[in-house]
Coordinates of C-alpha atoms in Angstrom, one line a residue:
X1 CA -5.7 -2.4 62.4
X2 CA -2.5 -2.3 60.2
X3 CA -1.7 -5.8 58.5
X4 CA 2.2 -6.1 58.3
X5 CA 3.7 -5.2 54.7
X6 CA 3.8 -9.2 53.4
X7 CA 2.1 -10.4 50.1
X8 CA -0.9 -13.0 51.3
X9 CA 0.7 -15.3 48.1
X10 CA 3.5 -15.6 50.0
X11 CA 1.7 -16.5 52.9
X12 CA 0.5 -19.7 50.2
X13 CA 4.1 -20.3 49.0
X14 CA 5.0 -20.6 52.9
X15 CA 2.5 -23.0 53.1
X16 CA 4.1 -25.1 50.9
X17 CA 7.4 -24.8 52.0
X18 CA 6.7 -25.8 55.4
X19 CA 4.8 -29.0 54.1
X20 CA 7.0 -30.3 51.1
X21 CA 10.5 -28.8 52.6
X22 CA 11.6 -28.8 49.4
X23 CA 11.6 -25.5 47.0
X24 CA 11.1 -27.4 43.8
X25 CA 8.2 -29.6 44.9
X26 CA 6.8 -26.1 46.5
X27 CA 6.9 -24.1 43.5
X28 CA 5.6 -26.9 41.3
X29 CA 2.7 -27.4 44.1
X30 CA 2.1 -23.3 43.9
X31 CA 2.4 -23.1 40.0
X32 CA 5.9 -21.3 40.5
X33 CA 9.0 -22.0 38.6
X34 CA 12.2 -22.9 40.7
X35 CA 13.7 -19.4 40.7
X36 CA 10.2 -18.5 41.2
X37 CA 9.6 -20.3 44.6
X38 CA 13.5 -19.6 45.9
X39 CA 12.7 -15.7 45.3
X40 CA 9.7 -16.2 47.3
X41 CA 12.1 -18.0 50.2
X42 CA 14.1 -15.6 50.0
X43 CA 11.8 -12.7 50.6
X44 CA 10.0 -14.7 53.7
X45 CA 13.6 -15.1 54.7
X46 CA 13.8 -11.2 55.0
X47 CA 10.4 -11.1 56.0
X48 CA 10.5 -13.4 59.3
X49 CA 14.6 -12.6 59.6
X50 CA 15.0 -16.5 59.9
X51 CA 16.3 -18.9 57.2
X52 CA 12.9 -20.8 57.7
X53 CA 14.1 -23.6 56.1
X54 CA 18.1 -25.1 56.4
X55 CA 20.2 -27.8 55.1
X56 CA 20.5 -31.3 56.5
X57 CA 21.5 -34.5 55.7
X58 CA 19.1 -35.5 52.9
X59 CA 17.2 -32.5 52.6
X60 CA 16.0 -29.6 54.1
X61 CA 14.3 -29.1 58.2
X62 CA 12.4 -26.2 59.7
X63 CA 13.8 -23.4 61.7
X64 CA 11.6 -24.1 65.3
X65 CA 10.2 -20.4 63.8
X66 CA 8.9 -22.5 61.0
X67 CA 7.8 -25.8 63.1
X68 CA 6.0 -22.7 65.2
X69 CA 4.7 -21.0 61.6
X70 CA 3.5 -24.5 60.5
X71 CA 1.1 -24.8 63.4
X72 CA -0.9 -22.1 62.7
X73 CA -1.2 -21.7 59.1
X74 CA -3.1 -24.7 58.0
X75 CA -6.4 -22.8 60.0
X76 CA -5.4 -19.6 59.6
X77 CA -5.2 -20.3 55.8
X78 CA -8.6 -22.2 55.8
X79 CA -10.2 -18.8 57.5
X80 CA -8.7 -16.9 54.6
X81 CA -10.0 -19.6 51.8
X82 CA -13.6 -19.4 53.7
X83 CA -13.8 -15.4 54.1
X84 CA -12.8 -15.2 50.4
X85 CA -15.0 -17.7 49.1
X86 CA -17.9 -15.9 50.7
X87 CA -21.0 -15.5 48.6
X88 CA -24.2 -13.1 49.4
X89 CA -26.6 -15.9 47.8
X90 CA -26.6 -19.6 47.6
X91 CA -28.8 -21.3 44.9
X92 CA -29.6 -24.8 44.8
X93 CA -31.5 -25.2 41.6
X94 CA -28.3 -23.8 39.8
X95 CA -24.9 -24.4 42.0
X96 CA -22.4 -26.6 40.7
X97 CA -20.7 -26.9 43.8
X98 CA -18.9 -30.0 45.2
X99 CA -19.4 -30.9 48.6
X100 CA -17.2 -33.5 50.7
X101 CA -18.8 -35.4 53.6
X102 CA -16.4 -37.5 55.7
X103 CA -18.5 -40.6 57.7
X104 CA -18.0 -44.2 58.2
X105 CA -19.8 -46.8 56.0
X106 CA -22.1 -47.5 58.9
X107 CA -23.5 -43.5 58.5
X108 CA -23.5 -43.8 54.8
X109 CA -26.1 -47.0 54.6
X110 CA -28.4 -45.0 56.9
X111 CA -28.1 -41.3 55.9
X112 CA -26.4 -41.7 52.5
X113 CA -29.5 -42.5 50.3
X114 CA -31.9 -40.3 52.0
X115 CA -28.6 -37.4 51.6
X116 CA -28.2 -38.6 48.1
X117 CA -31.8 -38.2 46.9
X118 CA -32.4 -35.0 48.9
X119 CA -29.2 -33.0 46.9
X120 CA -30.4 -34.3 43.6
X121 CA -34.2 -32.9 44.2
X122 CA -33.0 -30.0 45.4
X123 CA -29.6 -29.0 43.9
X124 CA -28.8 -31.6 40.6
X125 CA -25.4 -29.8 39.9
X126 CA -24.2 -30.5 43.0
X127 CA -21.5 -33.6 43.5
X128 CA -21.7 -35.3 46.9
X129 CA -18.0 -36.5 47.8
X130 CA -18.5 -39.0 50.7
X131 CA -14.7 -39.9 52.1
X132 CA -14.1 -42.6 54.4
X133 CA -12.8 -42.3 57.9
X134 CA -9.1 -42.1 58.2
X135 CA -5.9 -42.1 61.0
X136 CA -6.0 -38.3 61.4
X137 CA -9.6 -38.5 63.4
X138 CA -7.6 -39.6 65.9
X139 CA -4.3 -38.0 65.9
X140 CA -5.5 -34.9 64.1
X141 CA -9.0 -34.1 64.1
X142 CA -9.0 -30.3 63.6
X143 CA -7.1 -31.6 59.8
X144 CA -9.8 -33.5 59.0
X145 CA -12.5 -31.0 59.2
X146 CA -10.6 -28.9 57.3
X147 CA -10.0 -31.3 54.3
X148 CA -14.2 -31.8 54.3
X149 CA -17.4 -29.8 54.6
X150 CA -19.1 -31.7 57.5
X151 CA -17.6 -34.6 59.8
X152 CA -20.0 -37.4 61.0
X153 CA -19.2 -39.7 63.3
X154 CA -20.3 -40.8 67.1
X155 CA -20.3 -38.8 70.0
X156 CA -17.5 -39.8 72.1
X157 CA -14.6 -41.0 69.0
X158 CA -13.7 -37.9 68.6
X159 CA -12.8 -34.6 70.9
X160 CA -13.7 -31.4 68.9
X161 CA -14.2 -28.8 72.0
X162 CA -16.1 -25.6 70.8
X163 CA -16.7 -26.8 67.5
X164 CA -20.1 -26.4 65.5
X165 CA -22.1 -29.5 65.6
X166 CA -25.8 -31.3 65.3
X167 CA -27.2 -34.3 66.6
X168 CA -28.5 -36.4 63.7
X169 CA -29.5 -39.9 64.8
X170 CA -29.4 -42.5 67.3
X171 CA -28.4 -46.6 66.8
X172 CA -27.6 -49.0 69.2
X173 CA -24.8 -51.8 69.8
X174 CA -25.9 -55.5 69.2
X175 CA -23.3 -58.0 70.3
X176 CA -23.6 -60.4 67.1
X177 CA -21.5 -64.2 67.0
X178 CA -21.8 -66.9 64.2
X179 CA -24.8 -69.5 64.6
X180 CA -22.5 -72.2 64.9
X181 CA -20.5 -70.7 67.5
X182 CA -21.6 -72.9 70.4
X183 CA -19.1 -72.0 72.8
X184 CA -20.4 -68.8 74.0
X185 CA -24.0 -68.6 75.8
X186 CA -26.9 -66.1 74.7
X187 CA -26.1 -64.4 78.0
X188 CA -22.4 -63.2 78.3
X189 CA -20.3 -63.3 81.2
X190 CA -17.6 -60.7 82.0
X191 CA -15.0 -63.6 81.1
X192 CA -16.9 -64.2 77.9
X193 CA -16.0 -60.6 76.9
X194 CA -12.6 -60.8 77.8
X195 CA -11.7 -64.6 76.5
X196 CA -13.3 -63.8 72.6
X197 CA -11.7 -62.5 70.1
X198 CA -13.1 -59.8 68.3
X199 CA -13.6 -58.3 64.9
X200 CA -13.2 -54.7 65.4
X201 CA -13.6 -52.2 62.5
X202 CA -11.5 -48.8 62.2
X203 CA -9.6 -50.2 65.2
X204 CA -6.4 -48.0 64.4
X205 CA -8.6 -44.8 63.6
X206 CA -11.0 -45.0 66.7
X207 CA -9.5 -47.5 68.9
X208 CA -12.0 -46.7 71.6
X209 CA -15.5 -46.1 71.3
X210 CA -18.3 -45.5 73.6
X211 CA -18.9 -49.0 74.0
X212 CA -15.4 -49.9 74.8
X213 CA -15.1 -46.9 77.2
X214 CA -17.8 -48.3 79.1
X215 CA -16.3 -51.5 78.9
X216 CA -13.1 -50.1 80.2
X217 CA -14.9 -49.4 83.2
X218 CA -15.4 -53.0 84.1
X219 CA -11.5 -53.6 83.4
X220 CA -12.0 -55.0 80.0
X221 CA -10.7 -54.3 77.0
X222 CA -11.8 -56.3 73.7
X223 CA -8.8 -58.5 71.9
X224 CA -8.9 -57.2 68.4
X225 CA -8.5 -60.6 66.3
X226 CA -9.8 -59.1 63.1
X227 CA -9.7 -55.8 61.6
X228 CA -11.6 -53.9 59.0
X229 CA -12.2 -50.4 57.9
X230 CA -16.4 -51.5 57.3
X231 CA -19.5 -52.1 60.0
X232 CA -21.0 -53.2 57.2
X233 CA -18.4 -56.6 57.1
X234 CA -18.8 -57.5 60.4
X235 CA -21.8 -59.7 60.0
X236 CA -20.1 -61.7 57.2
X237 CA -16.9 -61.6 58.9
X238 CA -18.4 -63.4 61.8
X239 CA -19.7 -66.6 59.8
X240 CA -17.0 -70.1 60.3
X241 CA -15.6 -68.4 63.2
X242 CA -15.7 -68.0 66.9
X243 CA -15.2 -64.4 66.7
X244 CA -17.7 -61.7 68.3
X245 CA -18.8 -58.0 67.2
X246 CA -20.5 -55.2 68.4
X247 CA -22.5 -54.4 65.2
X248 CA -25.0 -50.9 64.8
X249 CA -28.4 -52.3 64.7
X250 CA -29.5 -50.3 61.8
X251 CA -26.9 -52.6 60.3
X252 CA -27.8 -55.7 61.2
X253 CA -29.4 -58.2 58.8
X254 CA -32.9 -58.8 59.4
X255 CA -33.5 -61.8 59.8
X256 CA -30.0 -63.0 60.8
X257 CA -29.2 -64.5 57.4
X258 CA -29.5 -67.3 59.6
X259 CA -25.9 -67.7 60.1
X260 CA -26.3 -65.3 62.9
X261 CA -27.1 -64.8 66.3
X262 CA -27.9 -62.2 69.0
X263 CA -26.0 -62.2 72.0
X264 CA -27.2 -60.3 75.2
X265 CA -24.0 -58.8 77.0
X266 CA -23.2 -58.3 80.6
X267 CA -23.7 -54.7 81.0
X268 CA -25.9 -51.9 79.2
X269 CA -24.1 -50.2 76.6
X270 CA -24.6 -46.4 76.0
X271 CA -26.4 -45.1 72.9
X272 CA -24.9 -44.3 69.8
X273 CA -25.4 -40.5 68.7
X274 CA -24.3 -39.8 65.2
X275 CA -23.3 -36.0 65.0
X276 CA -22.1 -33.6 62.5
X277 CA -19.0 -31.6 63.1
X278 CA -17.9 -28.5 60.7
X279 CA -15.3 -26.0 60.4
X280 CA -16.3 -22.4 62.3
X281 CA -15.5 -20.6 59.6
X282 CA -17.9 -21.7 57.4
X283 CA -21.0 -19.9 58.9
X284 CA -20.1 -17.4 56.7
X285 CA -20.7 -19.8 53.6
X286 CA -24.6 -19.8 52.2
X287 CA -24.3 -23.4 50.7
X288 CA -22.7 -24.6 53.5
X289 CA -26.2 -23.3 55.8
X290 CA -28.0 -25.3 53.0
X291 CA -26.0 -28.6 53.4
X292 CA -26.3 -28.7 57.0
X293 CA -29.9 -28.0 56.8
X294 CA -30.7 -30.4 54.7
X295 CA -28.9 -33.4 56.3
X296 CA -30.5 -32.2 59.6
X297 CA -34.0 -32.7 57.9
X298 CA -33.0 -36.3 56.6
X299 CA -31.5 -37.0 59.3
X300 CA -35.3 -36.4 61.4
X301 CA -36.9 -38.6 58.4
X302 CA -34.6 -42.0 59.7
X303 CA -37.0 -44.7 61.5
X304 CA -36.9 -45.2 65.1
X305 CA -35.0 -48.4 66.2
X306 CA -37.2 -51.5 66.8
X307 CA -37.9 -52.1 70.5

């Protein structure tokens, strides 16, 4: 197989071309001077016999050869990144390597510590970099497992066809209200579901779960009156109002704080399954085996749910 004639560095400098559409911000992002990153145009100019980038009002825009380039280089890049970085050994006792973890608070109460004490037994030069959740998981999933070293979230948020993945846990939904919220029953009605208000959490990042799918069914759909980027808010969030939330039960207080109360709602709600999602092409990366299996084996040492 013959590669075509093109430096991979300029494959980089394209890269930031395409993103910052600017040749000064480019070089400065690639360590190039000005001239530096306008030769470098130049010659993927020649290269792809297309001015990649042109002029417009306030700025430069892509060629549709480069809104075409841009597509494919973020993964294609990553491949690179992961095949380079390839090491024959991995060793935990003596690694100093940095590992990112995206999850939502909800994951990090129940698998965090058990994570957190794991690494530092095994691996104490390692630095665990747990992210929250953001937009892109739902516009732009594929990004945000390229920006970490393992995704966790619920089965059914997110649509990651052929991806790599593990089951790690299960939790279930518990319809929660404040004590002194007398005006719904213990037993919800269909109406009940549709008349509350409720406080919702990441409800711009996953604005449909598995809960609300199921719901969906029925022909309801929650009214979001409070948002929050935590599960573990919702209980407090709850107390003084008339508000209701589905809440994780691994999350909720026990007892109640006694400003809380359980309610039972009209239809069963599926499971939650927490997974872990990772980029393919890091099978090829030793620490990355090691970081899967060890959350795998914390993730078996997490109690089973009360009955």
């Amino acid at each position: 197989m013959d590669l075509p004639s093109l430096d991979l560095n300029l494959v980089v400098v394209l890269q930031a071309l395409l993103e910052e559409r600017n040749v000064t911000r480019a070089g400065r992002r690639v360590g190039l001077s000005q001239s530096g990153a306008s030769t470098a145009l130049a010659r993927l100019r020649r290269h792809f016999d297309d001015p990649v980038l042109v002029r417009a009002e306030g700025g430069y825009q892509l060629t549709p050869l480069a809104v075409a380039l841009q597509a494919q280089l973020g993964p294609l890049l990553q491949q690179l990144t992961d095949v380079v970085n390839a090491q024959p050994r991995f060793d935990p006792a003596t690694t100093r390597r940095r590992f990112a973890i995206g999850c939502s608070d909800s994951v990090l109460a129940v698998l965090g510590p058990r994570i957190s004490a794991a690494v530092e037994r095994q691996a104490p030069g390692v630095v665990l970099d747990f992210r929250a959740l953001d937009g892109r998981l739902l516009t732009d999933p594929d990004a945000v497992l390229q920006d970490v070293d393992l995704l966790i979230s619920s089965r059914g948020t997110v649509a990651l066809p052929g991806v790599p993945n593990a089951d790690l846990y299960q939790d279930r939904w518990v319809c929660l209200a404040w004590r002194g919220n007398t005006d719904v029953p213990e037993q919800l009605g269909l109406d009940d579901v549709r008349r509350a208000g409720w406080v919702i959490p990441f409800h711009d990042v996953v604005p449909a779960t598995p809960a609300d799918t199921a719901l969906s069914g029925l022909s309801i759909e929650r009214r979001c009156a409070v948002r929050c980027e935590s599960f573990a808010s919702l209980p407090r969030l709850l107390v003084g109002t008339g508000h209701l939330a589905l809440v994780p039960q691994r999350l909720v207080p026990r007892p109640a704080e006694g400003d809380l109360r359980e309610l039972r709602m009209p239809v069963a709600l599926p499971p939650i399954t927490q997974a872990a999602w990772w980029y393919a092409g890091r099978r090829l990366d030793p620490g990355h085996q090691w970081l899967v299996a060890t959350l795998r084996a914390e993730a078996t040492g997490v109690d089973p749910l009360p009955g």
